[in-house]
Tab-separated table of C-alpha atoms and ligand atoms in Angstrom:
chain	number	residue	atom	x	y	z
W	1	UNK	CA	-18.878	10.592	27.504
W	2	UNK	CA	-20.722	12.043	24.886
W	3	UNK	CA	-18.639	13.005	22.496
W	4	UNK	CA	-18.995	14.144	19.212
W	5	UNK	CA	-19.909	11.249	15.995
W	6	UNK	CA	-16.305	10.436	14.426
W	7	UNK	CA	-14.542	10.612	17.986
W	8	UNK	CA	-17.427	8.101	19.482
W	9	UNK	CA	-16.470	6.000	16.379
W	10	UNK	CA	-12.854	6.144	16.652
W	11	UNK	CA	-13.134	5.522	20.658
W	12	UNK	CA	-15.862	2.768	20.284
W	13	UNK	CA	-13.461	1.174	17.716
W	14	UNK	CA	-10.217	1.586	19.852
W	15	UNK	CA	-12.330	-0.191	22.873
W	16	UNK	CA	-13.235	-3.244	20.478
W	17	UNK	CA	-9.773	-3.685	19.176
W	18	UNK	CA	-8.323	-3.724	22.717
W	19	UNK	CA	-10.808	-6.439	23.706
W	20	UNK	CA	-10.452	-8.415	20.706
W	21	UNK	CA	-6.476	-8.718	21.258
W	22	UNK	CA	-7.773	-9.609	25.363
W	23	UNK	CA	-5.959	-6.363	26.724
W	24	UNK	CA	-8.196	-6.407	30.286
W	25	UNK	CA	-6.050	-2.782	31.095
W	26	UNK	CA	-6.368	-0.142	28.400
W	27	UNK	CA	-6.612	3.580	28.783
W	28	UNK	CA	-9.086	5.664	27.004
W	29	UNK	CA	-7.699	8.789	27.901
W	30	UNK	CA	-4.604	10.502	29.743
W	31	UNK	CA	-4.848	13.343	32.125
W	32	UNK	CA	-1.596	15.054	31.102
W	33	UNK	CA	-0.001	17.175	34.011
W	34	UNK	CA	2.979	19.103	32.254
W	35	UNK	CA	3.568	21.564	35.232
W	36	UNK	CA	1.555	21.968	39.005
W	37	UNK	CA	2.363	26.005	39.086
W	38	UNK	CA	-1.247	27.557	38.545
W	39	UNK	CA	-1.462	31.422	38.269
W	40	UNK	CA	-4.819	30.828	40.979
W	41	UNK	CA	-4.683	29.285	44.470
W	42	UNK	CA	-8.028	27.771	44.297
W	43	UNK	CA	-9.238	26.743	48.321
W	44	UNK	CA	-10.280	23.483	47.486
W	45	UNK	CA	-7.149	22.799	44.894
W	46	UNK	CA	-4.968	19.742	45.760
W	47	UNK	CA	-2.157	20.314	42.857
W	48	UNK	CA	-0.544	23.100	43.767
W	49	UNK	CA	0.838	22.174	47.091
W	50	UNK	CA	4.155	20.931	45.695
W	51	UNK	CA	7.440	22.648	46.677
W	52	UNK	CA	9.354	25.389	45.081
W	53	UNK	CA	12.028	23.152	43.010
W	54	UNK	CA	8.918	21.260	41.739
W	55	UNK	CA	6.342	24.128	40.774
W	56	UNK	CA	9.521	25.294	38.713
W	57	UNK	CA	9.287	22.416	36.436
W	58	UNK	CA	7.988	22.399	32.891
W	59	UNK	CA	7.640	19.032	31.246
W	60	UNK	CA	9.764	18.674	27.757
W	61	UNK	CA	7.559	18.315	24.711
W	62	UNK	CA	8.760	15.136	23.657
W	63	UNK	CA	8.419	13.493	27.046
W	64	UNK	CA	5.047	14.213	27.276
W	65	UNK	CA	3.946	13.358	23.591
W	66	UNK	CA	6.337	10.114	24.442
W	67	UNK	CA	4.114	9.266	27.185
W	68	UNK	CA	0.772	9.548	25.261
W	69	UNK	CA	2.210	7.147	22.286
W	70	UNK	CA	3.286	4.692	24.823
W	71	UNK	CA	-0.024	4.366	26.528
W	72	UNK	CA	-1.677	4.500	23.116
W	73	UNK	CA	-4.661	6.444	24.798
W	74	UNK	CA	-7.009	7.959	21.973
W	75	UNK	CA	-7.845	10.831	23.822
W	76	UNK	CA	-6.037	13.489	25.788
W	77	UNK	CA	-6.748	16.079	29.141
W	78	UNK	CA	-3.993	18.594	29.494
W	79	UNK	CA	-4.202	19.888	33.209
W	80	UNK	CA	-1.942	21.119	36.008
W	81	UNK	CA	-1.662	23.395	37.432
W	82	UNK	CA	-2.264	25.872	34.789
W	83	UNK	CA	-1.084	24.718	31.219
W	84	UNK	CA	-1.272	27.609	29.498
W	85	UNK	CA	1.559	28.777	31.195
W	86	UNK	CA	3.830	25.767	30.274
W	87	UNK	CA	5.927	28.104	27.282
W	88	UNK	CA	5.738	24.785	24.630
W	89	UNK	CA	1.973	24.216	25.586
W	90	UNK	CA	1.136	25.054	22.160
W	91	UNK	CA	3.801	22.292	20.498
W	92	UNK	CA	2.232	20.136	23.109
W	93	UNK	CA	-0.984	20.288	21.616
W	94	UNK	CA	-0.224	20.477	17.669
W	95	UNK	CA	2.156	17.368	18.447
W	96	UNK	CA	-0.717	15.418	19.956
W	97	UNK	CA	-3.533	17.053	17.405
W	98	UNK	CA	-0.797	15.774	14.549
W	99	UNK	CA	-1.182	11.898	16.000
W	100	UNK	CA	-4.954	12.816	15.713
W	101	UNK	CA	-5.006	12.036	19.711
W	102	UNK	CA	-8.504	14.253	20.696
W	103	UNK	CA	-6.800	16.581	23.255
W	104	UNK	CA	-9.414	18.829	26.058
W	105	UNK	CA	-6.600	21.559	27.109
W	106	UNK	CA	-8.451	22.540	30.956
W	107	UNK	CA	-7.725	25.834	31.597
W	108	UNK	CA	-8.880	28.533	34.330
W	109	UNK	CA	-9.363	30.971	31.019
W	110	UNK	CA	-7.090	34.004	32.340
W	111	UNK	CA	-4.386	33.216	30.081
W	112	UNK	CA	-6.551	32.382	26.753
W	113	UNK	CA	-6.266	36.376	25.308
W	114	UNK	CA	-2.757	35.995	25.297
W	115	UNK	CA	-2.226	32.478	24.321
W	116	UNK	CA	-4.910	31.457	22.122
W	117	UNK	CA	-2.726	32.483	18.557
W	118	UNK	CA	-0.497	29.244	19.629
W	119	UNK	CA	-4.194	27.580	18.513
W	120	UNK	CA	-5.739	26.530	15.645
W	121	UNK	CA	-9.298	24.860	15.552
W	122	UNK	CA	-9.105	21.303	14.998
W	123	UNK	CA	-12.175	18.676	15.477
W	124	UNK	CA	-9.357	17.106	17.848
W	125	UNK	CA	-8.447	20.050	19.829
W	126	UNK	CA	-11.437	21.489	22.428
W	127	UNK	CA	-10.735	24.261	25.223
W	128	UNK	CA	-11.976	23.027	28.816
W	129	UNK	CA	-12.968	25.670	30.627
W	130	UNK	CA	-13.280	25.653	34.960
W	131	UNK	CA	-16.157	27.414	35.659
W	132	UNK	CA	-17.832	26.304	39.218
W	133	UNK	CA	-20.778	28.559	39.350
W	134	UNK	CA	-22.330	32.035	38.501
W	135	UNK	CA	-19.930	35.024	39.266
W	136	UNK	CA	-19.986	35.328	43.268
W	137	UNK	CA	-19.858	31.490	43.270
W	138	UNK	CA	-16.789	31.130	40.738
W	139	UNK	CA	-14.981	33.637	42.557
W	140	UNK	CA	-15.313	32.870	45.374
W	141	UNK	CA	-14.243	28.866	44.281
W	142	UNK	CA	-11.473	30.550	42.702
W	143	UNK	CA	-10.595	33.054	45.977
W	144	UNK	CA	-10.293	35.766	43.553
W	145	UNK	CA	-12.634	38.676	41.680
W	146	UNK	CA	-13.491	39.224	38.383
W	147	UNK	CA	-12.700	35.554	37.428
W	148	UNK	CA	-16.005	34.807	36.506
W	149	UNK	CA	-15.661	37.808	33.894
W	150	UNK	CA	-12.696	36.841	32.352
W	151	UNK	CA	-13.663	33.580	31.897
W	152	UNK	CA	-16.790	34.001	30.403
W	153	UNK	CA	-15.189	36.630	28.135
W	154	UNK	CA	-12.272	34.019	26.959
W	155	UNK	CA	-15.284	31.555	26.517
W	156	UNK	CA	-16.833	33.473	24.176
W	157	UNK	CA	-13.984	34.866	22.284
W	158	UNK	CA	-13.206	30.849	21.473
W	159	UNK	CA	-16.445	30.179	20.127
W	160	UNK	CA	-15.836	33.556	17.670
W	161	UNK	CA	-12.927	32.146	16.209
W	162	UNK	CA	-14.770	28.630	15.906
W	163	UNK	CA	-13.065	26.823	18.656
W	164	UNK	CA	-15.286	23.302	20.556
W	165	UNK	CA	-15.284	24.340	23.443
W	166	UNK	CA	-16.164	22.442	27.026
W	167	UNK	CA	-16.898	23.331	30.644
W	168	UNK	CA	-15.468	21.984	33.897
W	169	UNK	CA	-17.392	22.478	36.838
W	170	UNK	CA	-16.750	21.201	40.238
W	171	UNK	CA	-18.927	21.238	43.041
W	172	UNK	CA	-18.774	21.216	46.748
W	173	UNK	CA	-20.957	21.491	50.009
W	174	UNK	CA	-22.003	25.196	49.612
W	175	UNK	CA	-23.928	24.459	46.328
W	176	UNK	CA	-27.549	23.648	46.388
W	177	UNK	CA	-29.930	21.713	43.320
W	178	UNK	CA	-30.598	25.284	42.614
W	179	UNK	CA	-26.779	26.550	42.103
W	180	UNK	CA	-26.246	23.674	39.863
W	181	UNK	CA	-29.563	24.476	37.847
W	182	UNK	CA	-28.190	28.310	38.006
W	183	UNK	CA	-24.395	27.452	36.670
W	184	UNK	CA	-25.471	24.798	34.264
W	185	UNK	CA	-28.667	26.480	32.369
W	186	UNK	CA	-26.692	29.350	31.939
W	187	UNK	CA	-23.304	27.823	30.561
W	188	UNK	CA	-26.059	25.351	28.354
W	189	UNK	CA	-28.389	28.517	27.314
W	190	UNK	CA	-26.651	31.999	27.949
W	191	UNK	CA	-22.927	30.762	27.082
W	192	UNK	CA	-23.853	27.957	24.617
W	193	UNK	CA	-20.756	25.905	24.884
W	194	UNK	CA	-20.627	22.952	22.951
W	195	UNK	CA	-20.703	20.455	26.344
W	196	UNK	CA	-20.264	20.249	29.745
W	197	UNK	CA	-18.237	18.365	32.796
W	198	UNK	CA	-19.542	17.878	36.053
W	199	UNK	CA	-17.571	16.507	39.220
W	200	UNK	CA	-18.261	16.225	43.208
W	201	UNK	CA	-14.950	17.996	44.701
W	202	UNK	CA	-12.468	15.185	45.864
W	203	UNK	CA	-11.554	15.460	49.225
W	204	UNK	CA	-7.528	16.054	48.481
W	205	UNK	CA	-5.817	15.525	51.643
W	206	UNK	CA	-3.574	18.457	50.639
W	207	UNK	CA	-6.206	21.312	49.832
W	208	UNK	CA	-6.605	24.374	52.069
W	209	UNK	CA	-10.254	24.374	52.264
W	210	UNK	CA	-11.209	20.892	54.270
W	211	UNK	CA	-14.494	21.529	55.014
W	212	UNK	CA	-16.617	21.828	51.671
W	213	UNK	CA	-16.031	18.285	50.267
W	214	UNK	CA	-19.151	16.330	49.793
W	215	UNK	CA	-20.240	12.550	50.701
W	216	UNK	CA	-21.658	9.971	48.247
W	217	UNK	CA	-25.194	11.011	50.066
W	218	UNK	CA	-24.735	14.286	49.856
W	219	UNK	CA	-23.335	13.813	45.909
W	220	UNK	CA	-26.385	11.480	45.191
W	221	UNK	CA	-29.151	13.767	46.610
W	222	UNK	CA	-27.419	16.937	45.270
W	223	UNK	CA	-27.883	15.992	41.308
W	224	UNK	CA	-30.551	13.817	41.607
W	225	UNK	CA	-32.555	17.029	42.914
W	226	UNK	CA	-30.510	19.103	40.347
W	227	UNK	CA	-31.706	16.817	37.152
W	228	UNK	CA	-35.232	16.846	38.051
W	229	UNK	CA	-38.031	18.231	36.232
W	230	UNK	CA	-36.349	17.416	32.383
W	231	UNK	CA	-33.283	19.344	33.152
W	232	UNK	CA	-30.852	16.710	33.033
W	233	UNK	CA	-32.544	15.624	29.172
W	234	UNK	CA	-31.752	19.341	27.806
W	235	UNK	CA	-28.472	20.022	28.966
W	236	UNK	CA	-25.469	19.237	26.865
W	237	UNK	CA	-23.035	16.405	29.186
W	238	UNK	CA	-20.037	15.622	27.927
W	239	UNK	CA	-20.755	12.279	30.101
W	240	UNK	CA	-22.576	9.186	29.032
W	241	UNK	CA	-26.184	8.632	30.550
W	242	UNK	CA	-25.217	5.782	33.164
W	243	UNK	CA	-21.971	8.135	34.653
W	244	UNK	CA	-25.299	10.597	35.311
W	245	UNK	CA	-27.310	8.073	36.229
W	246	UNK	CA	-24.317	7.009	38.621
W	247	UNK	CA	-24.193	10.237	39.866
W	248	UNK	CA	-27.757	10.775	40.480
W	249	UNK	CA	-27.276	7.170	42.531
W	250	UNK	CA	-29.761	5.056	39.973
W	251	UNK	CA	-26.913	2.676	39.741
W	252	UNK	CA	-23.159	1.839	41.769
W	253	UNK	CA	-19.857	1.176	39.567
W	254	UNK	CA	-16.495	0.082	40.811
W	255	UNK	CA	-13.493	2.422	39.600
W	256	UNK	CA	-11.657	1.435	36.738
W	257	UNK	CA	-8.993	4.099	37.565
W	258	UNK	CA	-6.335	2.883	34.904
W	259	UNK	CA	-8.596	3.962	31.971
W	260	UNK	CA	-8.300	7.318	32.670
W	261	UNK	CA	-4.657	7.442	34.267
W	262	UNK	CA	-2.026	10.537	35.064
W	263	UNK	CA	1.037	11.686	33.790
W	264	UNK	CA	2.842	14.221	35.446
W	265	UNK	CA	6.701	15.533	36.017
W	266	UNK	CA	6.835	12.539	38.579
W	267	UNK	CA	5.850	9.975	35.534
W	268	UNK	CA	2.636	7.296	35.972
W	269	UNK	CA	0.384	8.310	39.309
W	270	UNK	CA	-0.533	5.522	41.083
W	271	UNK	CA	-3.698	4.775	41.204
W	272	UNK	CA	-5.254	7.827	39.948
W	273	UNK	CA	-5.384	11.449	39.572
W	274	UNK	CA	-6.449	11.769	42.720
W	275	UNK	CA	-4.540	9.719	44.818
W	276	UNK	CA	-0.571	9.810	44.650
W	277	UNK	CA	0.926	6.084	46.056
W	278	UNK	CA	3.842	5.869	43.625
W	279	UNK	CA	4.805	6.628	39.927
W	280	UNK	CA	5.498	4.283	37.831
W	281	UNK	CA	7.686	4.742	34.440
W	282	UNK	CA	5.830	3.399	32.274
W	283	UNK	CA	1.861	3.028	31.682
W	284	UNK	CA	2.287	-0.781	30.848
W	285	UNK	CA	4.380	-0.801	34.104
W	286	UNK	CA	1.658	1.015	36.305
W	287	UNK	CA	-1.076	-1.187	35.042
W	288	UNK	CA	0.829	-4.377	35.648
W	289	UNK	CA	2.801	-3.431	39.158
W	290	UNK	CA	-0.611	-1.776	40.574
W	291	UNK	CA	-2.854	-3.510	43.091
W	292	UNK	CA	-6.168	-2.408	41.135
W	293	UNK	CA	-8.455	-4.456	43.553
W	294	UNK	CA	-7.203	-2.235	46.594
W	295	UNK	CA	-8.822	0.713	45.053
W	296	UNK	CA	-11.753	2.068	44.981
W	297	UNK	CA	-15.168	2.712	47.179
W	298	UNK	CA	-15.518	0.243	50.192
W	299	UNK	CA	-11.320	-0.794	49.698
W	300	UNK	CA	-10.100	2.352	50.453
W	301	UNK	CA	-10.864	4.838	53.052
W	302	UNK	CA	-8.949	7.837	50.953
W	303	UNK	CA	-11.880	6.449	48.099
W	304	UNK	CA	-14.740	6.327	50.309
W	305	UNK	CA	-16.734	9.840	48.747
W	306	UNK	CA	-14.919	9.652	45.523
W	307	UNK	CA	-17.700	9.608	42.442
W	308	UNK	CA	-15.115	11.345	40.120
W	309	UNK	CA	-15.019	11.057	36.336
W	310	UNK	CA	-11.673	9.158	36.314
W	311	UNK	CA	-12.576	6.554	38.053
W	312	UNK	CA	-15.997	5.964	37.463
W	313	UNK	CA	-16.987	7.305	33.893
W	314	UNK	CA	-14.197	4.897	31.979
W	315	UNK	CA	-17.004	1.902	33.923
W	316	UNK	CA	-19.867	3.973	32.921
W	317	UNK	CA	-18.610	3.917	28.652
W	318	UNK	CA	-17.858	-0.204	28.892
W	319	UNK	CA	-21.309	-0.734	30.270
W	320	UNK	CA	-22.785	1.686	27.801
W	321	UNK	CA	-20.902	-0.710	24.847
W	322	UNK	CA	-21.452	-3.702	26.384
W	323	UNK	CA	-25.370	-3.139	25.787
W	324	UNK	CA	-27.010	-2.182	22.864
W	325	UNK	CA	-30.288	-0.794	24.996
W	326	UNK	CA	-27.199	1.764	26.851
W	327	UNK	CA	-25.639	2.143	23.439
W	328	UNK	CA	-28.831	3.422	21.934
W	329	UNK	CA	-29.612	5.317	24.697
W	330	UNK	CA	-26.347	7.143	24.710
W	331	UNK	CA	-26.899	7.900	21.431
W	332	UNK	CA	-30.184	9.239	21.603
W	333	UNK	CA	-28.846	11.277	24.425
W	334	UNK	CA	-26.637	12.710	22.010
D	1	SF4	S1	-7.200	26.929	38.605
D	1	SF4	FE1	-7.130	24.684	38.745
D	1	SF4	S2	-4.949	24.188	39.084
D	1	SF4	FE2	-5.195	26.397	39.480
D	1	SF4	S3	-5.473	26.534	41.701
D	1	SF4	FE3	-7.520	26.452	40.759
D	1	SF4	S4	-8.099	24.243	40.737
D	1	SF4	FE4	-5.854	24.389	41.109
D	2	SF4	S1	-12.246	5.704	43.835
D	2	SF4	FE1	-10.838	5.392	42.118
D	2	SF4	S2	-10.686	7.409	41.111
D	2	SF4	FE2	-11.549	7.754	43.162
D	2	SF4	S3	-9.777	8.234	44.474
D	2	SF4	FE3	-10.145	6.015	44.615
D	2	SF4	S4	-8.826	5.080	43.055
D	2	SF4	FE4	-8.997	7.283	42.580
């Protein structure tokens, strides 16, 4: 990822220290699930599909901050569902800030005006905001109007009070190079957040909407098209260069899923946050009671169009520091 000097630093340094003591399993960063209700029914959404009893659930504070220590992950994604309407997200997030953890709270934005006092603006703490395309297109992702607007509104009201904040943005069969150009130049340019997130949907087994999903052709051509002509150089990634150039299909990774692992009210998702086979209690217990070699592109059918961040970006930032000629260029790229 790129990410910002000190948190590169503190990440690069967390990496070395892990290989030095010959840990082969480490996570770099936690995708927190406190809750799966969502105040949005998103088409192609696979987390909200749980039942009643369960969409009732909040996760306790110290549970979750309990998790994060025990993994020791350096960095933090709060998702759901929606978290903003978890009623302690706010301790959440100062607890994690407090144990300098870097914590990305992704949010759908509707929420933010009346939440975003339980914040304070932290070099650890940055917004994530889902935004899948211009206004028809977000809507439409998001089956509901004037989403876009609120969104972009909540966007800029966290940049006013001198919040980082990211983008999210997840595309799927009806986008074109040009809708990517579209969404991206204008979140880079018109919105001027400080970095974005890309993903090809993952074809969750659960989701309403079965038809949009994209294969690794389809993924490859898509932003290889989209990154042509310099764009790709002048827009602001929070990804490293070789996850793009993995995207774009200039080079093949296998998944490291168990650097960027799940927590949710079940406990440890095995393998991924895509996939559920299993929870585990523990993260040292889902790293060592996991069949790692199962998963992945070419092992597993459910894996066959995945190109997602958590399972291929964590590969992506070891090659990048395994190579001083990828180190440099990430940097550069900065
Ligand atoms: S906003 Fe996010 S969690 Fe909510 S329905 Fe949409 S994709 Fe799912
Ligand atoms: S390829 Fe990796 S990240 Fe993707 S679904 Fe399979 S195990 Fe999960």
């Amino acid at each position: 990822m790129t990410i910002p000097v000190r948190q590169s630093l503190r990440v690069g340094g967390y990496i070395l220290r892990n290989k030095l003591r010959r840990r082969s399993k480490f996570p770099l960063l936690v995708e927190l699930e406190p809750l799966f209700a969502c105040n949005l029914g998103c088409a192609g959404c696979g987390k909200i599909q749980h039942p009643a009893d369960v969409l009732r659930q909040r996760m306790p504070v110290d549970q979750a901050v309990a998790a994060i220590e025990e993994s020791g992950a350096p960095m933090v994604s709060i998702a759901g569902g929606e978290p903003l309407m978890h009623p302690q997200i706010g301790d959440i997030v100062r607890e994690l800030v407090a144990r300098k953890k870097y914590v990305y709270l992704c949010t759908n934005a509707l929420l933010i005006p009346k939440k975003i006092d339980q914040f304070e603006p932290s070099r650890y703490f940055a917004w994530t905001v889902h935004i899948d395309g211009l206004r028809e297109r977000h809507d439409a992702s998001v089956c509901k109007e004037g989403v876009f607007d609120e969104a972009v509104a909540a966007v800029r009201e966290c940049r006013r009070r001198g919040f980082r904040v990211t983008t999210n943005t997840t595309f799927f069969s009806t986008d074109s190079p040009q809708t990517v150009v579209d969404v991206l130049n204008y979140l880079n340019d018109d919105l001027a957040v400080d970095q974005m997130m890309i993903s090809p949907a993952y074809a969750y087994e659960k989701a309403p909407d079965q038809e949009h999903f994209l294969g690794v052709r389809e993924i490859r051509e898509l932003f290889r098209k989209a990154f042509a002509g310099g764009n790709r150089g002048r827009w602001r990634f929070n990804h490293s260069p070789l996850f793009l150039d993995f995207l774009e299909g200039k080079i093949d990774f296998p998944c490291t899923a168990w650097a960027i692992p799940s927590y949710s009210l079940y406990g440890w998702q095995r393998p991924c946050y895509l996939m559920a086979d299993g929870y585990a209690r523990t993260y040292r217990e889902l790293v060592e009671e996991t069949d790692w070699d199962s998963y992945g592109r070419g092992r597993d059918a459910r894996c066959a169009n995945c190109m997602a961040h958590c399972g291929y970006e964590p590969t992506a930032m070891f090659a990048t520091l395994g190579s001083l000629k990828e180190t440099l260029r990430a940097v550069r790229s900065r």
